[in-house]
PDB file of C-alpha atoms in Angstrom:
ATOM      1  CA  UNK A   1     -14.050  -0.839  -3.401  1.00  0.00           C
ATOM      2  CA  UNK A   2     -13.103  -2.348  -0.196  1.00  0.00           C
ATOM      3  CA  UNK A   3      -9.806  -1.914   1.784  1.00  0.00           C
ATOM      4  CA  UNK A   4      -8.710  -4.794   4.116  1.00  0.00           C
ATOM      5  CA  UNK A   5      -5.503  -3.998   6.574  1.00  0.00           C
ATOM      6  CA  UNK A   6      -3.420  -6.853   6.582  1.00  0.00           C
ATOM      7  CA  UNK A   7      -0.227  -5.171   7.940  1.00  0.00           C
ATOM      8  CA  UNK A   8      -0.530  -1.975   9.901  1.00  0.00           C
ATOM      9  CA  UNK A   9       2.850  -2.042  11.870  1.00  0.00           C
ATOM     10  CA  UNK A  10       5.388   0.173  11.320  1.00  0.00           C
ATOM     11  CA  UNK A  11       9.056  -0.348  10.398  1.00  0.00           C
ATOM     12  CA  UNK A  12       8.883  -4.234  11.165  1.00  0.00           C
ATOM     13  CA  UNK A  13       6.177  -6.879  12.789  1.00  0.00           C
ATOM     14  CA  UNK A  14       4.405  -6.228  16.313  1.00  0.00           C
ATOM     15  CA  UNK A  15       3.132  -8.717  18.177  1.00  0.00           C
ATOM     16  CA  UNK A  16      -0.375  -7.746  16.481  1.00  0.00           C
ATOM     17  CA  UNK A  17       0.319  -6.869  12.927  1.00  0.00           C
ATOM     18  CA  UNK A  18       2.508  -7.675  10.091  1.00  0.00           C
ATOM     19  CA  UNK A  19       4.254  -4.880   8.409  1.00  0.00           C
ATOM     20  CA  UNK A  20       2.774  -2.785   5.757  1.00  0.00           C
ATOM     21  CA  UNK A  21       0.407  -4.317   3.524  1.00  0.00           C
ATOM     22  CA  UNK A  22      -3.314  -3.578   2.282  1.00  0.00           C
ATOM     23  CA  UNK A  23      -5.586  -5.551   0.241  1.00  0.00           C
ATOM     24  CA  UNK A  24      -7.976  -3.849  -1.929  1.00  0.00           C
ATOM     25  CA  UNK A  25     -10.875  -5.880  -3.766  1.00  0.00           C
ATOM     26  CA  UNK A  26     -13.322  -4.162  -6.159  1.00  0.00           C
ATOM     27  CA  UNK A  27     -15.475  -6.221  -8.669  1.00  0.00           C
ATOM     28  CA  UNK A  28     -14.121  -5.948 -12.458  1.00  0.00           C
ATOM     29  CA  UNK A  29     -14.368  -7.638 -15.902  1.00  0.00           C
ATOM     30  CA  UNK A  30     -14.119 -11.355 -16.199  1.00  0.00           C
ATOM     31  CA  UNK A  31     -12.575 -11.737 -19.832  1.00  0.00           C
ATOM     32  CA  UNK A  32     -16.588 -13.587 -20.573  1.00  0.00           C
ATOM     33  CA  UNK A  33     -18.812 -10.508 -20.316  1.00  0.00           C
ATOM     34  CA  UNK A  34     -18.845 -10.826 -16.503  1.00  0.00           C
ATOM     35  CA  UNK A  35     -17.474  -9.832 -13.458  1.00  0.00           C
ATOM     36  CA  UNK A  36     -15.679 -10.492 -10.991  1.00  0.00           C
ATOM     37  CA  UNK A  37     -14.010  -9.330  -7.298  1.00  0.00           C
ATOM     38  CA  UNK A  38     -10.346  -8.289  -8.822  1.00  0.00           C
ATOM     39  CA  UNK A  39      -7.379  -7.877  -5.444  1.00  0.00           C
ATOM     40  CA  UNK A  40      -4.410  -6.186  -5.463  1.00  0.00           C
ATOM     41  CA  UNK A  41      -1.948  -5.421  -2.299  1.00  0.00           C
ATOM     42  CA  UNK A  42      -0.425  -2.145  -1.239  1.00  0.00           C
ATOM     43  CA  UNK A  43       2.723  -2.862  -0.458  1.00  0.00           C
ATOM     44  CA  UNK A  44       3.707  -6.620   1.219  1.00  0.00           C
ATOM     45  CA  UNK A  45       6.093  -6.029   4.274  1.00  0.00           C
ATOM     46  CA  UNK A  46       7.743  -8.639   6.442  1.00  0.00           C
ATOM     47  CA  UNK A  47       5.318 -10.721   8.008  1.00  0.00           C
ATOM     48  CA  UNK A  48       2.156 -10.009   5.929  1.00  0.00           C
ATOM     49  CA  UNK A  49       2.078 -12.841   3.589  1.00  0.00           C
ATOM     50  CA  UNK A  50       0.947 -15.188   6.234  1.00  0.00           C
ATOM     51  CA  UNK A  51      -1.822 -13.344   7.715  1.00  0.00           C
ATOM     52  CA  UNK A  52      -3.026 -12.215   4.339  1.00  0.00           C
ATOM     53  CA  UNK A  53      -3.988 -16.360   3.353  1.00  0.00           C
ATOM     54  CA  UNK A  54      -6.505 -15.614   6.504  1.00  0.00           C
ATOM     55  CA  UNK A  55      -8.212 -13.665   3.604  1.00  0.00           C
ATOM     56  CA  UNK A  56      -7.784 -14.840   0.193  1.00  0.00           C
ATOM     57  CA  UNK A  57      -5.781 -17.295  -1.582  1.00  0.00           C
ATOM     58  CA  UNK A  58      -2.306 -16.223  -2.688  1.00  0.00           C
ATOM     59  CA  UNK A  59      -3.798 -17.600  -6.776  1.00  0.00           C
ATOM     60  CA  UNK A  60      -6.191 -14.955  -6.290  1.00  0.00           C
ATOM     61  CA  UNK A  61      -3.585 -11.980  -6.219  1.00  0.00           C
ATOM     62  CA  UNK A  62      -3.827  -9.572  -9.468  1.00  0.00           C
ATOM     63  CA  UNK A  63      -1.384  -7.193  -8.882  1.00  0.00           C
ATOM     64  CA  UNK A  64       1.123  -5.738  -5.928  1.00  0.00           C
ATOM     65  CA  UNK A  65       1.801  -2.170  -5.696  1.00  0.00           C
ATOM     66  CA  UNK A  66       4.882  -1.282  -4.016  1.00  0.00           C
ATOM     67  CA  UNK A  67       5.254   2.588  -2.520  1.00  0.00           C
ATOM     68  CA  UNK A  68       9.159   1.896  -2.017  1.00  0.00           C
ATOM     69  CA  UNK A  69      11.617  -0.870  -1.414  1.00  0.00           C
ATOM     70  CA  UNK A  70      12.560  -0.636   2.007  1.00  0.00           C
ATOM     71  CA  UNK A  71      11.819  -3.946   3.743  1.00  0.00           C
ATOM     72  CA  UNK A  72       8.827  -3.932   5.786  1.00  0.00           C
ATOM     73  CA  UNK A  73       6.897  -2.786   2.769  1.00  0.00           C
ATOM     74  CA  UNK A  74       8.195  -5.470   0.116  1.00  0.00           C
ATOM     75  CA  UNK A  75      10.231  -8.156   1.584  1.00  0.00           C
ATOM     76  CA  UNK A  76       7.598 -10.991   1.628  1.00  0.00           C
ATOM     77  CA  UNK A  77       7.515 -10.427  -2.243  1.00  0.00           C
ATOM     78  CA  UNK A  78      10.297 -12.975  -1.754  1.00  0.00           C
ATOM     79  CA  UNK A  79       8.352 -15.788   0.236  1.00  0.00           C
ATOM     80  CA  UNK A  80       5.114 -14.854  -2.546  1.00  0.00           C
ATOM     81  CA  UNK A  81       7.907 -16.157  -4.974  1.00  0.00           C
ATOM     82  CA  UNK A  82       8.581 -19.315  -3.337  1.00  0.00           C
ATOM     83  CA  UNK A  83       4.627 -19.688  -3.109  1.00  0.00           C
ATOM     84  CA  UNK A  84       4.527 -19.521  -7.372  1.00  0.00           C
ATOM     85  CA  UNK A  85       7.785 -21.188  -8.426  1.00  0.00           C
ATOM     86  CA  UNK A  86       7.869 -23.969  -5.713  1.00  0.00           C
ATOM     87  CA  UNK A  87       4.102 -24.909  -5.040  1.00  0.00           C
ATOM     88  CA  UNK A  88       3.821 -28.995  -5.762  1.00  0.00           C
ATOM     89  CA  UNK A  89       0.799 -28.728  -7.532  1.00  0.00           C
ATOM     90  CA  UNK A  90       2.086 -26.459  -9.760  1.00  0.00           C
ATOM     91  CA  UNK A  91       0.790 -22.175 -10.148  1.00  0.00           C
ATOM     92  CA  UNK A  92      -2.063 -21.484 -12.955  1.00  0.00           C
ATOM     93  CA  UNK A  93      -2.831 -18.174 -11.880  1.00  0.00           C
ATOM     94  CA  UNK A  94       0.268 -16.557 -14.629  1.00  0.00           C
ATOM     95  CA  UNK A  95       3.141 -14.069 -14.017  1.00  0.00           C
ATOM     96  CA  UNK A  96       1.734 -11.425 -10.906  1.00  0.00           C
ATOM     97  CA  UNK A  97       1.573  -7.833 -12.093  1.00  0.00           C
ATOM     98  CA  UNK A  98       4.477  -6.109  -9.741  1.00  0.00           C
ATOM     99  CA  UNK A  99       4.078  -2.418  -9.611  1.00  0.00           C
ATOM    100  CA  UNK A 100       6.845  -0.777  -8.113  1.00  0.00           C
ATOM    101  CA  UNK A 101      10.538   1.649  -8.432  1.00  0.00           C
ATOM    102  CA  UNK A 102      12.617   0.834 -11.519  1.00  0.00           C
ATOM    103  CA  UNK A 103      15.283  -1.442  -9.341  1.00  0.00           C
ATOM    104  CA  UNK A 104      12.146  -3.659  -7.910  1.00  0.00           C
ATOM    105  CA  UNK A 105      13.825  -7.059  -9.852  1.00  0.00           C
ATOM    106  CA  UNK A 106      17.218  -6.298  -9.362  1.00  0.00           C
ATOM    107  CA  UNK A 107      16.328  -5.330  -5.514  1.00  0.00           C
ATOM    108  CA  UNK A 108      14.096  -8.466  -4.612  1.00  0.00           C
ATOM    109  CA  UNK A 109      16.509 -11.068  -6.713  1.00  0.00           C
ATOM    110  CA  UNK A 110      19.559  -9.931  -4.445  1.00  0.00           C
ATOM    111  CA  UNK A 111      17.789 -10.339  -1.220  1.00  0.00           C
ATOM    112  CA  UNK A 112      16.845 -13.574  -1.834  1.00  0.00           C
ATOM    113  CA  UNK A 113      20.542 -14.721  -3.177  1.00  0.00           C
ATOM    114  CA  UNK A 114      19.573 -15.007  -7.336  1.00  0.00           C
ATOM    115  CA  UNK A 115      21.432 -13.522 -10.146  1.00  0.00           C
ATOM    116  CA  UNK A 116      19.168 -10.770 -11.485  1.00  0.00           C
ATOM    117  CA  UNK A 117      19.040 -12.473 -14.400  1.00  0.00           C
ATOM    118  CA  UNK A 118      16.463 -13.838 -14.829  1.00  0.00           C
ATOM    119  CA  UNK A 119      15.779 -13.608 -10.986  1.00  0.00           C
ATOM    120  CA  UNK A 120      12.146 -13.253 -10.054  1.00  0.00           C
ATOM    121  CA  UNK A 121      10.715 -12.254 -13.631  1.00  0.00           C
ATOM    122  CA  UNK A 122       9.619 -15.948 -14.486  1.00  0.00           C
ATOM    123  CA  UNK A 123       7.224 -15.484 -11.253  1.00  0.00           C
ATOM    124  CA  UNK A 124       6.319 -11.868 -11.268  1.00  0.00           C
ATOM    125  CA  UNK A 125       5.802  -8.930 -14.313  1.00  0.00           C
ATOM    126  CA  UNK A 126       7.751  -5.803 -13.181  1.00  0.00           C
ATOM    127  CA  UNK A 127       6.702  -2.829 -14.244  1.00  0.00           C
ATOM    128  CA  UNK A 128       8.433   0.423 -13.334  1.00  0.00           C
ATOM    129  CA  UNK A 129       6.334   3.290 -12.090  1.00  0.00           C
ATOM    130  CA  UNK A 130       6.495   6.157 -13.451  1.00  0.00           C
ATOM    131  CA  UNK A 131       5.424   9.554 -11.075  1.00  0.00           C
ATOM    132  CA  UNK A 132       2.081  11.055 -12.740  1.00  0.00           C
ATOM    133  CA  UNK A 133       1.626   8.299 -15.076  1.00  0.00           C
ATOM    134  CA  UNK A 134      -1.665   6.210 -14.268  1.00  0.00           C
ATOM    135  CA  UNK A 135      -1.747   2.548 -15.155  1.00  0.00           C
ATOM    136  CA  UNK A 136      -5.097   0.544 -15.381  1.00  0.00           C
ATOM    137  CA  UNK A 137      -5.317  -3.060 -13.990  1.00  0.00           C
ATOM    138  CA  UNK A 138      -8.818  -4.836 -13.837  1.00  0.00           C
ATOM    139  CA  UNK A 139     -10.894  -2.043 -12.391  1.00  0.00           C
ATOM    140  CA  UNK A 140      -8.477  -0.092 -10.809  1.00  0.00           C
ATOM    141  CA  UNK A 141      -6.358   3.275 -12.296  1.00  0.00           C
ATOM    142  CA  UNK A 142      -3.070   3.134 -10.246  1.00  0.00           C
ATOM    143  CA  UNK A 143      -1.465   6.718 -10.467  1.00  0.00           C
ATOM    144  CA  UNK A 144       2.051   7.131  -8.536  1.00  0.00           C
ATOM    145  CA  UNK A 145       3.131  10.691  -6.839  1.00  0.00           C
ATOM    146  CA  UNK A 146       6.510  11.163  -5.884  1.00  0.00           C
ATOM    147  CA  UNK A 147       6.912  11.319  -2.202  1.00  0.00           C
ATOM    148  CA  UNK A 148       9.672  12.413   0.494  1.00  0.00           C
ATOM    149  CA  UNK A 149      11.423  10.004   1.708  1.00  0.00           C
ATOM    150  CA  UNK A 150      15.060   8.610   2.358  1.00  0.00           C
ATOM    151  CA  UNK A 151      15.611   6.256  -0.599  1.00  0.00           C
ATOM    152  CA  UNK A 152      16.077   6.352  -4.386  1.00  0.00           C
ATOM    153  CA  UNK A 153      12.270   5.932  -5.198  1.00  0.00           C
ATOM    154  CA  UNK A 154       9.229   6.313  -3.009  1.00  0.00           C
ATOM    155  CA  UNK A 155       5.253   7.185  -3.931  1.00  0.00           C
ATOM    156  CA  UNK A 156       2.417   7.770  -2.704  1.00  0.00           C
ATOM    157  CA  UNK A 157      -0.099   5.803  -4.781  1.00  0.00           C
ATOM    158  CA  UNK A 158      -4.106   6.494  -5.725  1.00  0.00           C
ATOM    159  CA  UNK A 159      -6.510   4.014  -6.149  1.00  0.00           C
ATOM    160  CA  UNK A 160      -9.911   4.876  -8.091  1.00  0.00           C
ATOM    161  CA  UNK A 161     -12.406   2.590  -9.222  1.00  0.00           C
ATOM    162  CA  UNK A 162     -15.886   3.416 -11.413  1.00  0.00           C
ATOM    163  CA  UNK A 163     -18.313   1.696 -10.059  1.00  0.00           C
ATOM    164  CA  UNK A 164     -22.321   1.735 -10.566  1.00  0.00           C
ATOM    165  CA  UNK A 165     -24.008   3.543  -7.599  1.00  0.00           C
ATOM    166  CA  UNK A 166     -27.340   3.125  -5.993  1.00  0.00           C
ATOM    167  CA  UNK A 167     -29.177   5.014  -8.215  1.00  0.00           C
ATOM    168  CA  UNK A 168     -27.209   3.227 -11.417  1.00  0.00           C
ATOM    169  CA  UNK A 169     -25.052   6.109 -12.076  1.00  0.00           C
ATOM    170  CA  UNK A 170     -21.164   5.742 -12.769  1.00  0.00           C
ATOM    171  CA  UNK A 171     -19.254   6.659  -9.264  1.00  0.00           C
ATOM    172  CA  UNK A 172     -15.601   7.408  -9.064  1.00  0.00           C
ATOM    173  CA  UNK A 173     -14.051   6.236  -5.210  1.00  0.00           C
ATOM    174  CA  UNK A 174     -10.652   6.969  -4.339  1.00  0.00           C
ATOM    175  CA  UNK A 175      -7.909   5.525  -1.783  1.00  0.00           C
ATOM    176  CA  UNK A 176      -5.060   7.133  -1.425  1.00  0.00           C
ATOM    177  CA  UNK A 177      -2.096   5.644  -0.165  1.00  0.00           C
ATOM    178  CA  UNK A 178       0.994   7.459   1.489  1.00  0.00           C
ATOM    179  CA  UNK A 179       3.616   4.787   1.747  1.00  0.00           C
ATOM    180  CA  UNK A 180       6.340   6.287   3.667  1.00  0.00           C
ATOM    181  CA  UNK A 181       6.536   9.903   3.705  1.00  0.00           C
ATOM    182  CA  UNK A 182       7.225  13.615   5.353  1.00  0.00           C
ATOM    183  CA  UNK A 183       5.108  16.498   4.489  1.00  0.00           C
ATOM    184  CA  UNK A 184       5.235  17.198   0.423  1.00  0.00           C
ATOM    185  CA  UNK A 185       2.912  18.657  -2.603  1.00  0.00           C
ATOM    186  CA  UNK A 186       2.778  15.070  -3.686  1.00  0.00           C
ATOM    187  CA  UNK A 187       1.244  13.505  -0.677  1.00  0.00           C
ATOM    188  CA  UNK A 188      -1.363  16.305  -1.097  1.00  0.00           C
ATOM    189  CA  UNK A 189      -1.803  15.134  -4.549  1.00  0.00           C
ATOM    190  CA  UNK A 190      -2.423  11.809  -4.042  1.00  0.00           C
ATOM    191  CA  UNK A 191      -4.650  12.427  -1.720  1.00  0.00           C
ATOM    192  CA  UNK A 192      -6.753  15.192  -3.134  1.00  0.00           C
ATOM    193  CA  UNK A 193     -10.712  14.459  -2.896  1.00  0.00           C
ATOM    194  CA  UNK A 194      -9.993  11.083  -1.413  1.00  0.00           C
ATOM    195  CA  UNK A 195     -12.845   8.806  -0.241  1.00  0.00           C
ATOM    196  CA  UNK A 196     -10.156   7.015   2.567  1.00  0.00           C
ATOM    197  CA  UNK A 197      -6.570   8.422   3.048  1.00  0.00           C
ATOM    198  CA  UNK A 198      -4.820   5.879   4.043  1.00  0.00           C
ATOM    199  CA  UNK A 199      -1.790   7.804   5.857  1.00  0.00           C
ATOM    200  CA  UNK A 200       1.452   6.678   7.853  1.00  0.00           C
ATOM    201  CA  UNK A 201       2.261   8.597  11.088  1.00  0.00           C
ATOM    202  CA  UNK A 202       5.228   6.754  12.286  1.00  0.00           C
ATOM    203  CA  UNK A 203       6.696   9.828  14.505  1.00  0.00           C
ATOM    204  CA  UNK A 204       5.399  11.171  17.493  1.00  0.00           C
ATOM    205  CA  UNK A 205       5.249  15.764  18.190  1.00  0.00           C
ATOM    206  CA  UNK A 206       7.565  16.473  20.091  1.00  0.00           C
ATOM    207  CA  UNK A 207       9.801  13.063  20.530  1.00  0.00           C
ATOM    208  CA  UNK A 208      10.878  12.702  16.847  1.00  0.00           C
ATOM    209  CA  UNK A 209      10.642  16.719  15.616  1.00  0.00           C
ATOM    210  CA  UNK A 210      14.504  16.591  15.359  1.00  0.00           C
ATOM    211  CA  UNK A 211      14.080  14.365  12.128  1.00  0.00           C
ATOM    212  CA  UNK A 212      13.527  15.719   8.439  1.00  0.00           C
ATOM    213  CA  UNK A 213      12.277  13.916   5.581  1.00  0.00           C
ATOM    214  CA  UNK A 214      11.242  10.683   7.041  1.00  0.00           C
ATOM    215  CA  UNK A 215       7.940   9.722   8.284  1.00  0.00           C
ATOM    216  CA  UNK A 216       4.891  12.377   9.366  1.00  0.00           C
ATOM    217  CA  UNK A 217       3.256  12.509  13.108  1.00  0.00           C
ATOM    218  CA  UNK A 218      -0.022  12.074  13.877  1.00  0.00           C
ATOM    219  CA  UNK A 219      -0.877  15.869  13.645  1.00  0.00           C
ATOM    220  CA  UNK A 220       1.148  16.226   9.912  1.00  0.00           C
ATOM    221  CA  UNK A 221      -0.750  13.315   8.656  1.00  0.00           C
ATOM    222  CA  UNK A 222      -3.813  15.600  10.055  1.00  0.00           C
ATOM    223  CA  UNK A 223      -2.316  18.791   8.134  1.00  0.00           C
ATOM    224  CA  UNK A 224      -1.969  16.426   4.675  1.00  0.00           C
ATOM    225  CA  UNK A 225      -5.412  15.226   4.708  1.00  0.00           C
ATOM    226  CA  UNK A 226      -6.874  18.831   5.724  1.00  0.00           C
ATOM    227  CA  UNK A 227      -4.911  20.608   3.092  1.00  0.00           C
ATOM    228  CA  UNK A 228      -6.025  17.635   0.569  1.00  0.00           C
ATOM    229  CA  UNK A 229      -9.534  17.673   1.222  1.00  0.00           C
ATOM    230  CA  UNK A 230      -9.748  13.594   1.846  1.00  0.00           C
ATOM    231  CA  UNK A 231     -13.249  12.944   3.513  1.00  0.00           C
ATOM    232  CA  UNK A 232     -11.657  10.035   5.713  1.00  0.00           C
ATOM    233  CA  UNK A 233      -8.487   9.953   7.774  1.00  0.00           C
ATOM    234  CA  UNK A 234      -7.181   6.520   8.795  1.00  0.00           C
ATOM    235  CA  UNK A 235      -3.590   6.081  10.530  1.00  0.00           C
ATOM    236  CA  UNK A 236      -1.171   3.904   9.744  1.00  0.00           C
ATOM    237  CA  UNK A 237       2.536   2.383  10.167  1.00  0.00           C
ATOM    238  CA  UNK A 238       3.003   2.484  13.506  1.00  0.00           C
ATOM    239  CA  UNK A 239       5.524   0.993  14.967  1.00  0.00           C
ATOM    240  CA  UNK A 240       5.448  -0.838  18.157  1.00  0.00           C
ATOM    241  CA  UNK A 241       6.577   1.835  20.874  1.00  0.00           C
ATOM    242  CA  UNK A 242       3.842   4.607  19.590  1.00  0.00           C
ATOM    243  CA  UNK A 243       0.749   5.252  21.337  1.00  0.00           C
ATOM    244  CA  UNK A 244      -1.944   4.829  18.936  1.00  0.00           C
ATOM    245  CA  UNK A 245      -4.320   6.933  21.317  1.00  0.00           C
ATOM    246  CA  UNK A 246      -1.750   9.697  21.191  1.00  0.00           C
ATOM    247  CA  UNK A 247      -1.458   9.560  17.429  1.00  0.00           C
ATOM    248  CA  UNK A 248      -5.217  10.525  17.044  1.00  0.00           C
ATOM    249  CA  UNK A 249      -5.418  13.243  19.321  1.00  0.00           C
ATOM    250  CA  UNK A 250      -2.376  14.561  17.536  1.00  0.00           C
ATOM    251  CA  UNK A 251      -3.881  14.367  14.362  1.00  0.00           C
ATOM    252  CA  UNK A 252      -7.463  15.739  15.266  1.00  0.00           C
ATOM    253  CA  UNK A 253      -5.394  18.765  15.794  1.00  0.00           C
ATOM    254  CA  UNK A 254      -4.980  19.274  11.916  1.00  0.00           C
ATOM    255  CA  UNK A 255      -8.211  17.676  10.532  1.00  0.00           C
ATOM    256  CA  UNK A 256     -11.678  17.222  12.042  1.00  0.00           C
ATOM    257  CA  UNK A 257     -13.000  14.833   9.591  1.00  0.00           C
ATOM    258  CA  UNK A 258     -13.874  11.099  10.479  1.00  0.00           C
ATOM    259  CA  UNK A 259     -10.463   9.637  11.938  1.00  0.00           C
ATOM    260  CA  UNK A 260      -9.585   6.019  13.066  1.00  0.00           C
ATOM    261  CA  UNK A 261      -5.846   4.089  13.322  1.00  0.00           C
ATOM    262  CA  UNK A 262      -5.469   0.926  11.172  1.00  0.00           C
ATOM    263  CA  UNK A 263      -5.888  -2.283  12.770  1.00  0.00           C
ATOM    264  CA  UNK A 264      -4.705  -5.577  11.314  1.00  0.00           C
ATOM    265  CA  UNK A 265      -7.719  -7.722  10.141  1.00  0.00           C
ATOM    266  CA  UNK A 266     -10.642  -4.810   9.910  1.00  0.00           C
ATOM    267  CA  UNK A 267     -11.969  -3.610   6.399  1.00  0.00           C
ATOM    268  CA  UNK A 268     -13.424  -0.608   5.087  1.00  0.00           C
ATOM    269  CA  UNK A 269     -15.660   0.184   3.157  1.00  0.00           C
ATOM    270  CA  UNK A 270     -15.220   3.030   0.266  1.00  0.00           C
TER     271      UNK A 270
END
């Protein structure tokens, strides 16, 4: 399994990154008795449709998982629309898999101006998450935990895949996947045993400790992986005005496994 940071910038666009959005790629079954690489996006904030056609073509999308339907982690699930309905030479790649909240079609028809009905669901297949409930697509087993943050809906998300290792032998990896989120048990249950946490840390200590319920800081996102066991730590969402410096010394506080901040274009390896 391979993760590939297309949008590490929190809350909206910087000037280097889109906003959220993560490609994952891990080889699967072909339908013939074969393989082959299967890629699915965490999340698909403003700005990250663009930069992710620097990596794959948007026919070779499988599925999108979305932690929560604020706008930098969905709203280019509109323009991915216009891609499928309006492309001259017509789509052949079928109705995307859309993982996501139970108002995902309603939500994503009104911001583009459509009646719900039938809004996006020609384009995309909807399917509502359910917290605890693991879903399989291609390779992958998709499990949502309910996380804490300000809106009707919002997970965390695990990714595992079963892949042969070198010796032959079934291995499991896992990325986990915070979305947005403050300190909770489900956060730590997403992330328990992870290969990669994959972790926001939107707030600074000490500037932002006034807010509840939000985002973590560097050094909570530290505490969640520590208290989770994940044997990788890598920082995300961060909005423009944090010092990404700052945000790993605050987390290396809480957890003194191998720690890095997201950048926009890198992969890793799980």
């Amino acid at each position: 399994m391979k993760l590939t940071v297309i949008g590490a910038s929190g809350s909206f666009p910087g000037p280097g990154s889109p906003a959220s959005c993560y490609l994952v790629t891990a080889d699967g079954p072909d339908g013939n008795g074969g393989t082959r690489p299967w890629r699915i996006l965490l999340d698909l904030g403003n700005g990250s449709l663009g930069v992710l056609q620097r990596h794959i073509e948007l026919e070779q999308i499988d599925g999108v998982l979305l932690s929560h339907l604020h706008p930098d982690h969905c709203i280019d699930l509109c323009g991915l629309h216009v891609a499928v309905r309006w492309n001259p030479e017509g789509w052949d790649a079928g109705r995307i898999p859309v993982y996501g909240p139970a108002a995902t079609a309603t939500r994503i028809a009104e911001a583009y101006g459509m009646d719900p009905e039938p809004g996006m669901q020609e384009d995309f297949d909807f399917r509502a998450w359910e917290a605890g409930r693991t879903e399989g697509l291609g390779p992958f087993r998709l499990t949502p935990f309910a996380v804490r943050h300000p809106i009707d809906e919002a997970y965390a998300i695990r990714v595992e895949t079963t892949e042969p290792g070198p010796d032959g032998e079934p291995v499991t990896r896992v990325l986990a996947y915070s979305g947005d989120s403050d300190t909770c048990d489900g956060l730590v249950e997403a992330a328990r045993d992870a290969d990669l946490f994959l972790c926001e840390a939107a707030y600074h200590e000490g500037r932002d400790d006034h807010i509840d319920g939000v985002h973590l800081t560097g050094r909570r996102a530290g505490q969640m992986a520590a208290e989770a066991g994940a044997r990788k730590l890598l920082l995300t969402h961060l909005p423009v005005w944090n010092d990404p410096q700052r945000c790993a010394q605050e987390a290396r506080e809480a957890y003194v496994g191998p720690l890095a901040v997201a950048v926009s274009g890198l992969s890793y390896g799980l």
